[in-house]
C-alpha positions as protocol buffer text, in pm:
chain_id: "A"
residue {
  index: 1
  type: UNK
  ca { x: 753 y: -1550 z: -565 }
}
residue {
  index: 2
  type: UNK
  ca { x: 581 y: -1481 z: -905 }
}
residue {
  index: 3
  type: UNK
  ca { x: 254 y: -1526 z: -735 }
}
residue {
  index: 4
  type: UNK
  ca { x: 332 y: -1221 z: -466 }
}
residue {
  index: 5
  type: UNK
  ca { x: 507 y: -1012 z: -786 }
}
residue {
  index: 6
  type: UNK
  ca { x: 139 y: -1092 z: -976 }
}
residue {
  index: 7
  type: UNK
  ca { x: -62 y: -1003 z: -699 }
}
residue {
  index: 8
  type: UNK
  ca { x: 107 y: -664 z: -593 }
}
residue {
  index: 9
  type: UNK
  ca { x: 104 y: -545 z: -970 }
}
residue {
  index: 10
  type: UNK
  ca { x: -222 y: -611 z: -965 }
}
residue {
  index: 11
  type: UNK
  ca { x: -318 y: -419 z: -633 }
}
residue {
  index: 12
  type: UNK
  ca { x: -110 y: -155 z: -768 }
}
residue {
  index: 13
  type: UNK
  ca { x: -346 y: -133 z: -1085 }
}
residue {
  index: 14
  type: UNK
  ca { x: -608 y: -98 z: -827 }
}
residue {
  index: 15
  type: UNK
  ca { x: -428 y: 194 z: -666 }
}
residue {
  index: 16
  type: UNK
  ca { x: -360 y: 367 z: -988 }
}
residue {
  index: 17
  type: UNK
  ca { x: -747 y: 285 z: -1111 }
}
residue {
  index: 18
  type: UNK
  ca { x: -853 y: 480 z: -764 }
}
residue {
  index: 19
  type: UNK
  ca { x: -651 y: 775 z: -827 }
}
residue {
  index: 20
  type: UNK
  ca { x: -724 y: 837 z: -1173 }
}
residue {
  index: 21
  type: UNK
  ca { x: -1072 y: 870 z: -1044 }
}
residue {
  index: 22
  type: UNK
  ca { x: -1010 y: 1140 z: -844 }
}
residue {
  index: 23
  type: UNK
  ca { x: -1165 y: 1376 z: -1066 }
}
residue {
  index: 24
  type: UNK
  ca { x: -1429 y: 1191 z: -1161 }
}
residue {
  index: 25
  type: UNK
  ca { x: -1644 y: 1172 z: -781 }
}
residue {
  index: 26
  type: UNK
  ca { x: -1626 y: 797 z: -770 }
}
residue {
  index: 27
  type: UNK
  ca { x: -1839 y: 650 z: -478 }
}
residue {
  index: 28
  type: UNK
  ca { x: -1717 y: 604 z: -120 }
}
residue {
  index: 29
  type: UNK
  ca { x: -1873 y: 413 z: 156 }
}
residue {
  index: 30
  type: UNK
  ca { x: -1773 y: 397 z: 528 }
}
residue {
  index: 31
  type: UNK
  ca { x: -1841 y: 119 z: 787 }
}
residue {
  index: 32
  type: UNK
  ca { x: -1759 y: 131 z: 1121 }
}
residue {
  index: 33
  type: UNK
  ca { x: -1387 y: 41 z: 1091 }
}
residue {
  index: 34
  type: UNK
  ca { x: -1332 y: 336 z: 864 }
}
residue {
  index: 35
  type: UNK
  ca { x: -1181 y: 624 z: 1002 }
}
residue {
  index: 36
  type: UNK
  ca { x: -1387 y: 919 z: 1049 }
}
residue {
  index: 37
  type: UNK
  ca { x: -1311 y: 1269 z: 910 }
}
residue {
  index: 38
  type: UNK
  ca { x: -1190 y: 1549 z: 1151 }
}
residue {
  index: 39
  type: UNK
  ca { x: -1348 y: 1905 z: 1027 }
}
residue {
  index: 40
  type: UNK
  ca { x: -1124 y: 2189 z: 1017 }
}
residue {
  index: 41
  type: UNK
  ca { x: -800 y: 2037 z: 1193 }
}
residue {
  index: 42
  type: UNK
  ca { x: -540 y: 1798 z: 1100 }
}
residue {
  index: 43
  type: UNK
  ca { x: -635 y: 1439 z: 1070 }
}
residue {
  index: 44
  type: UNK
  ca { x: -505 y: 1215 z: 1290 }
}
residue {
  index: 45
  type: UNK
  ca { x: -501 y: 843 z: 1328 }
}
residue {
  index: 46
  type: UNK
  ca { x: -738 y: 598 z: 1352 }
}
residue {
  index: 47
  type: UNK
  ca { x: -707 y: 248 z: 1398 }
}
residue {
  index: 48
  type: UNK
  ca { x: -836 y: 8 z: 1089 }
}
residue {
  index: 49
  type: UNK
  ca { x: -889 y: -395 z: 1080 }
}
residue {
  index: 50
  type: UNK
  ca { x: -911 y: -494 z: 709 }
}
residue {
  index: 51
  type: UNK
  ca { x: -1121 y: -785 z: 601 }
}
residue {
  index: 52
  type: UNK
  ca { x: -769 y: -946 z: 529 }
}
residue {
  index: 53
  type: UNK
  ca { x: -721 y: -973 z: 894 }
}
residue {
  index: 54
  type: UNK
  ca { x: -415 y: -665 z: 906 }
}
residue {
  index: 55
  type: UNK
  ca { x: -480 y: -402 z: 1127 }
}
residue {
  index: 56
  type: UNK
  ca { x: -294 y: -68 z: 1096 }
}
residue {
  index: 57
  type: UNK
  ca { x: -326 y: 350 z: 1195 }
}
residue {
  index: 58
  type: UNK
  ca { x: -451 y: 499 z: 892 }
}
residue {
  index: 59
  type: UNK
  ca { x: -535 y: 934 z: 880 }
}
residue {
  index: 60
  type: UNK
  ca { x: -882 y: 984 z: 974 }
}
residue {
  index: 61
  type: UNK
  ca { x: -947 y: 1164 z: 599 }
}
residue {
  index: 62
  type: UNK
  ca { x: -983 y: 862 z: 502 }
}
residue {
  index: 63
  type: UNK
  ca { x: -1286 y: 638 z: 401 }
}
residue {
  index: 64
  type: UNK
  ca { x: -1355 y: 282 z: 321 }
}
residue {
  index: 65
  type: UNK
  ca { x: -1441 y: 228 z: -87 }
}
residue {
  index: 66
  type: UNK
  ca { x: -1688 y: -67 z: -188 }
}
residue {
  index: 67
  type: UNK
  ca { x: -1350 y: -236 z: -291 }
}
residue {
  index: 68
  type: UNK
  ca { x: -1198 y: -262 z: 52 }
}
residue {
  index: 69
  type: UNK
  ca { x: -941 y: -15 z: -38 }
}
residue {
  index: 70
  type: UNK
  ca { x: -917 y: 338 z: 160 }
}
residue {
  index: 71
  type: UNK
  ca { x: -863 y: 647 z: -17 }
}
residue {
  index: 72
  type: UNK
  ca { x: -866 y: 1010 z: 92 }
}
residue {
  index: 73
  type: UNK
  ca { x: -1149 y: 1275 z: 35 }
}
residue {
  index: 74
  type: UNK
  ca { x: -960 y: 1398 z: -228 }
}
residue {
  index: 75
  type: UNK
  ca { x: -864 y: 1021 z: -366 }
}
residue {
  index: 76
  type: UNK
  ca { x: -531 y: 1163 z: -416 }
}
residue {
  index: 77
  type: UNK
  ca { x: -409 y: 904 z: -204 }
}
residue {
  index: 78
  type: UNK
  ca { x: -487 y: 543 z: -116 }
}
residue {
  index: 79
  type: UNK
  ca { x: -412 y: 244 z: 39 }
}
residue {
  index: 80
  type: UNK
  ca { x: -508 y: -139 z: -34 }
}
residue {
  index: 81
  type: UNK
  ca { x: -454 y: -490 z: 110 }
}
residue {
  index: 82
  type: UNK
  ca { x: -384 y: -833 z: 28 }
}
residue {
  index: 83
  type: UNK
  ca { x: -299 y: -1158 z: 127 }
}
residue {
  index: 84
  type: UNK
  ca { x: -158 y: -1404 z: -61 }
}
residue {
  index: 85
  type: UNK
  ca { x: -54 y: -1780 z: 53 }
}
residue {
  index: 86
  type: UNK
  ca { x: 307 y: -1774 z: 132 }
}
residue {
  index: 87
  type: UNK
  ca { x: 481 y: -2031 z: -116 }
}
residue {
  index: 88
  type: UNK
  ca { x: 809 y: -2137 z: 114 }
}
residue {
  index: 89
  type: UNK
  ca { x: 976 y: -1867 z: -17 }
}
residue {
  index: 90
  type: UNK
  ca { x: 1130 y: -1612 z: 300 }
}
residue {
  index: 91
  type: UNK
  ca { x: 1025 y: -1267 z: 252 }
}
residue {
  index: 92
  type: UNK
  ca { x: 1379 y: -1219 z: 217 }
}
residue {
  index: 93
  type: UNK
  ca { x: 1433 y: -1426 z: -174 }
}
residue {
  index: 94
  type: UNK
  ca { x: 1177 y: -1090 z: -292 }
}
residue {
  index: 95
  type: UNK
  ca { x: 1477 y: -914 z: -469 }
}
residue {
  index: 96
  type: UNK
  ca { x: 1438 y: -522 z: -614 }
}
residue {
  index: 97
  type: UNK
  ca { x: 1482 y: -657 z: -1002 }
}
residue {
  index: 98
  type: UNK
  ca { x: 1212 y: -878 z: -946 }
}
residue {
  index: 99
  type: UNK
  ca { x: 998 y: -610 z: -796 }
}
residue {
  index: 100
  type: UNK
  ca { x: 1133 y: -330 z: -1099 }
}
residue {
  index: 101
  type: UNK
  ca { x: 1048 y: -627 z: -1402 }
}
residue {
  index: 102
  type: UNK
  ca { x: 707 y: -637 z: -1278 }
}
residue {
  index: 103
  type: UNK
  ca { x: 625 y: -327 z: -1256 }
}
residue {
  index: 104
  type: UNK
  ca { x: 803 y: -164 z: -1558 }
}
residue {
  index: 105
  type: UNK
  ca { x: 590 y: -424 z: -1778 }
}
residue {
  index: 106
  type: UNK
  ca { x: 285 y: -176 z: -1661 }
}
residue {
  index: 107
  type: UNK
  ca { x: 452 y: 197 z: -1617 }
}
residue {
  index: 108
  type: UNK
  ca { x: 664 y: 423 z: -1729 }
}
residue {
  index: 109
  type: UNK
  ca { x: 930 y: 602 z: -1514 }
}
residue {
  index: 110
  type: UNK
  ca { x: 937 y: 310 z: -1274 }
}
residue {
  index: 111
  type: UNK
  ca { x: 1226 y: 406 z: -1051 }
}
residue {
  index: 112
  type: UNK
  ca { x: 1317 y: 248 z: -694 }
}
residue {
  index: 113
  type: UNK
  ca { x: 1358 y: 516 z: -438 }
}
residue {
  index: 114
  type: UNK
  ca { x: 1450 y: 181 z: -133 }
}
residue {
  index: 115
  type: UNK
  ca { x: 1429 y: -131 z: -74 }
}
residue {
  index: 116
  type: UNK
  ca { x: 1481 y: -353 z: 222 }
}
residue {
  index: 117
  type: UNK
  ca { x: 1340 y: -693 z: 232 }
}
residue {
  index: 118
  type: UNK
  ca { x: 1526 y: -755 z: 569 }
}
residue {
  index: 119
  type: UNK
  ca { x: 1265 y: -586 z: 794 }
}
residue {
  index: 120
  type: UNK
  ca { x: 1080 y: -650 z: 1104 }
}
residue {
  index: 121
  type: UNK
  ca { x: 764 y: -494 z: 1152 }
}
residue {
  index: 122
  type: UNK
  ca { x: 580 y: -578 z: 1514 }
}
residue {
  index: 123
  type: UNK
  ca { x: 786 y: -881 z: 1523 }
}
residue {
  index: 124
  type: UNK
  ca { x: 760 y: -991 z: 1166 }
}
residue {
  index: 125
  type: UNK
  ca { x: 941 y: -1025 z: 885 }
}
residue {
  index: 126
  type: UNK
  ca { x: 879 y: -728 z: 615 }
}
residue {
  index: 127
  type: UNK
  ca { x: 1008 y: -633 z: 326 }
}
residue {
  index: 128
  type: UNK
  ca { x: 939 y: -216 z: 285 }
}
residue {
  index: 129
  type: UNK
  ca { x: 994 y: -148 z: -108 }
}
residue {
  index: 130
  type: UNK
  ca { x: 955 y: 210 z: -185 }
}
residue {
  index: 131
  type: UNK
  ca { x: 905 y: 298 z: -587 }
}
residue {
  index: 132
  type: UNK
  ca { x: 805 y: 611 z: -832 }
}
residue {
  index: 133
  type: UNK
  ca { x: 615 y: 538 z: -1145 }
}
residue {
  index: 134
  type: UNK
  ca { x: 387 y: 743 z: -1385 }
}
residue {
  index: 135
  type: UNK
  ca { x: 52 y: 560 z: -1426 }
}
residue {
  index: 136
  type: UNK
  ca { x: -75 y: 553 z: -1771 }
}
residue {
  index: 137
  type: UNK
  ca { x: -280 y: 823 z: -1709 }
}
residue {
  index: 138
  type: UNK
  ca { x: 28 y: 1043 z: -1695 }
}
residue {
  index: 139
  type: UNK
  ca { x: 24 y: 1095 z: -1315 }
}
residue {
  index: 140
  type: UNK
  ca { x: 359 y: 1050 z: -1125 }
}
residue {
  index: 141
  type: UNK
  ca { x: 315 y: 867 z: -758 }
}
residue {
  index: 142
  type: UNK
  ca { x: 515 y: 702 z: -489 }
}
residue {
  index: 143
  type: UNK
  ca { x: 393 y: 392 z: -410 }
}
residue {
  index: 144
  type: UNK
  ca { x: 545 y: 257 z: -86 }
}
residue {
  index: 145
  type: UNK
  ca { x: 521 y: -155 z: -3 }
}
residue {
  index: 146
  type: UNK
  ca { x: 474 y: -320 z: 318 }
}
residue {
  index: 147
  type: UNK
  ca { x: 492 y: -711 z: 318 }
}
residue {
  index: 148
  type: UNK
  ca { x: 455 y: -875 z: 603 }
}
residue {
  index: 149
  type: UNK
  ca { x: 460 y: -1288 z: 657 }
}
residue {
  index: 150
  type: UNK
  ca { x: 371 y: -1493 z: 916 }
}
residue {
  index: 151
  type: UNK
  ca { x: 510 y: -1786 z: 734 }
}
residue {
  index: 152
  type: UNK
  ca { x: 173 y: -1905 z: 601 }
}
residue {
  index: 153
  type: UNK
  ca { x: 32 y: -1580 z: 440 }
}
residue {
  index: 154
  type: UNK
  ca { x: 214 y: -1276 z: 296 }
}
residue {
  index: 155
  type: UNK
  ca { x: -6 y: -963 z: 410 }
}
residue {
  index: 156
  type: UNK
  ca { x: 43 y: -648 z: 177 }
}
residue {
  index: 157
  type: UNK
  ca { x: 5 y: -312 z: 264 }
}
residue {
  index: 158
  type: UNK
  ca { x: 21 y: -50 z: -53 }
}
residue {
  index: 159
  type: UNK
  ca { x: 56 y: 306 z: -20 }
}
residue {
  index: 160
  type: UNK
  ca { x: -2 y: 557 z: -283 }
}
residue {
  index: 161
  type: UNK
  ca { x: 24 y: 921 z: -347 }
}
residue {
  index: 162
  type: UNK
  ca { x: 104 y: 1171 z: -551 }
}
residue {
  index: 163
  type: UNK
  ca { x: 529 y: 1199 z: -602 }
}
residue {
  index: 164
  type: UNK
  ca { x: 492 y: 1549 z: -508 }
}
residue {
  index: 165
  type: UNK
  ca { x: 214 y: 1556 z: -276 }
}
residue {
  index: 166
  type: UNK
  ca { x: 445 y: 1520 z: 103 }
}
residue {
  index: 167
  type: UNK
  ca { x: 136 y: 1734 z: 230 }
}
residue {
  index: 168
  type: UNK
  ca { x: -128 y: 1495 z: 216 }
}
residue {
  index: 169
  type: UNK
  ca { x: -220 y: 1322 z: 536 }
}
residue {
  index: 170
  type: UNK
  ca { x: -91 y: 974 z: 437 }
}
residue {
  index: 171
  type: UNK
  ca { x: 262 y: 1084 z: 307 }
}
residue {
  index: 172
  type: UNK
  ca { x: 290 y: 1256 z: 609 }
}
residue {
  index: 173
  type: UNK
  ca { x: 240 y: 1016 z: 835 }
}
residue {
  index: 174
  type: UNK
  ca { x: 348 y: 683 z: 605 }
}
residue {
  index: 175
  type: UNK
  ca { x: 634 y: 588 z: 849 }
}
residue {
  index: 176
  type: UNK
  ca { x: 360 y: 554 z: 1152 }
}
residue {
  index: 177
  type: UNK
  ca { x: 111 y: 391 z: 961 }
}
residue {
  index: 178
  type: UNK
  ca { x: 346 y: 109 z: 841 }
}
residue {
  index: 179
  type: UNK
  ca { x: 536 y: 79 z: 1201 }
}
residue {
  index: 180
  type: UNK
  ca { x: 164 y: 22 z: 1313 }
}
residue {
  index: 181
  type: UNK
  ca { x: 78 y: -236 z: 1124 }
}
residue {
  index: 182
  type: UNK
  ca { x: -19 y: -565 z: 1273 }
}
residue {
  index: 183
  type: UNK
  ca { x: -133 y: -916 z: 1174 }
}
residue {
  index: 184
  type: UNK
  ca { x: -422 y: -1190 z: 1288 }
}
């Protein structure tokens, strides 16, 4: 269990290391798994298979970094993966104090807006852990969890953006991207 607490904190450093770059221009690549931007409409979906061997919907804004992580144009919002060997442990023992002790060691404001660690996604257990924080360089964001196991692995989905930014592609479509996910 401390293992998957370890490894999420540190994904979510990741996240928060990615946005704070938004205004610097940091460098994007694409590959041919990356969704492809849609000029002058909406973005829609577009199906992504991660190194890590999850496959989800992701919005079409966004591109594949050299760290495997996706962000949008804007890097105002991103989304990384993980895998991390499952250690007997159900996906139900993750509790909400042990997700809030790890992450208020690293940010301020750390508040839980839900938590369920009861969930099925496509047929596996999930836990969907939804929390607000303000990143050390000030910025407050939602970062929404999706675990899922296949009782060998525990495959994380993270998804972060901007506490008040519900108009960005990804916040507006979180709840299809995570009911899409899928496993190897």
């Amino acid at each position: 269990m401390k293992k998957i607490l370890s490894l999420t904190i540190t994904f979510a450093l990741l996240l928060v290391m990615v946005i704070g770059a938004a205004g610097c221009g940091g460098e994007t690549s694409t590959t041919s798994t990356a969704p492809s931007a849609t000029p002058s409409t909406e973005p829609s979906l577009a199906d992504v298979t991660t190194d890590q061997g999850i496959s989800l919907k992701l919005p079409s804004d966004m591109t594949l970094l050299e760290n495997g992580a996706y962000a949008s144009t804007d890097k105002t919002e991103v989304c990384t993966f993980s895998v991390s060997p499952a250690d007997g442990s159900p996906i139900s023992s993750v509790t909400e104090e042990s997700i809030l002790e790890g992450y208020k060691s690293k940010y301020e404001n750390v508040a839980m807006k839900s938590f369920k660690n009861d969930s099925q996604i496509n047929g596996k257990d999930a836990a969907i852990i939804q929390l607000t924080m303000t990143t050390p360089a000030g910025k407050d964001v939602t970062m929404t969890q999706a675990m899922v196991t296949d009782n060998t692995n525990y495959y994380i989905v993270s998804f972060m953006y901007p506490t008040g930014g519900t108009d960005g592609a990804l916040a507006k479509n979180l709840q299809a991207c995570i009911d899409s996910i899928t496993i190897k």
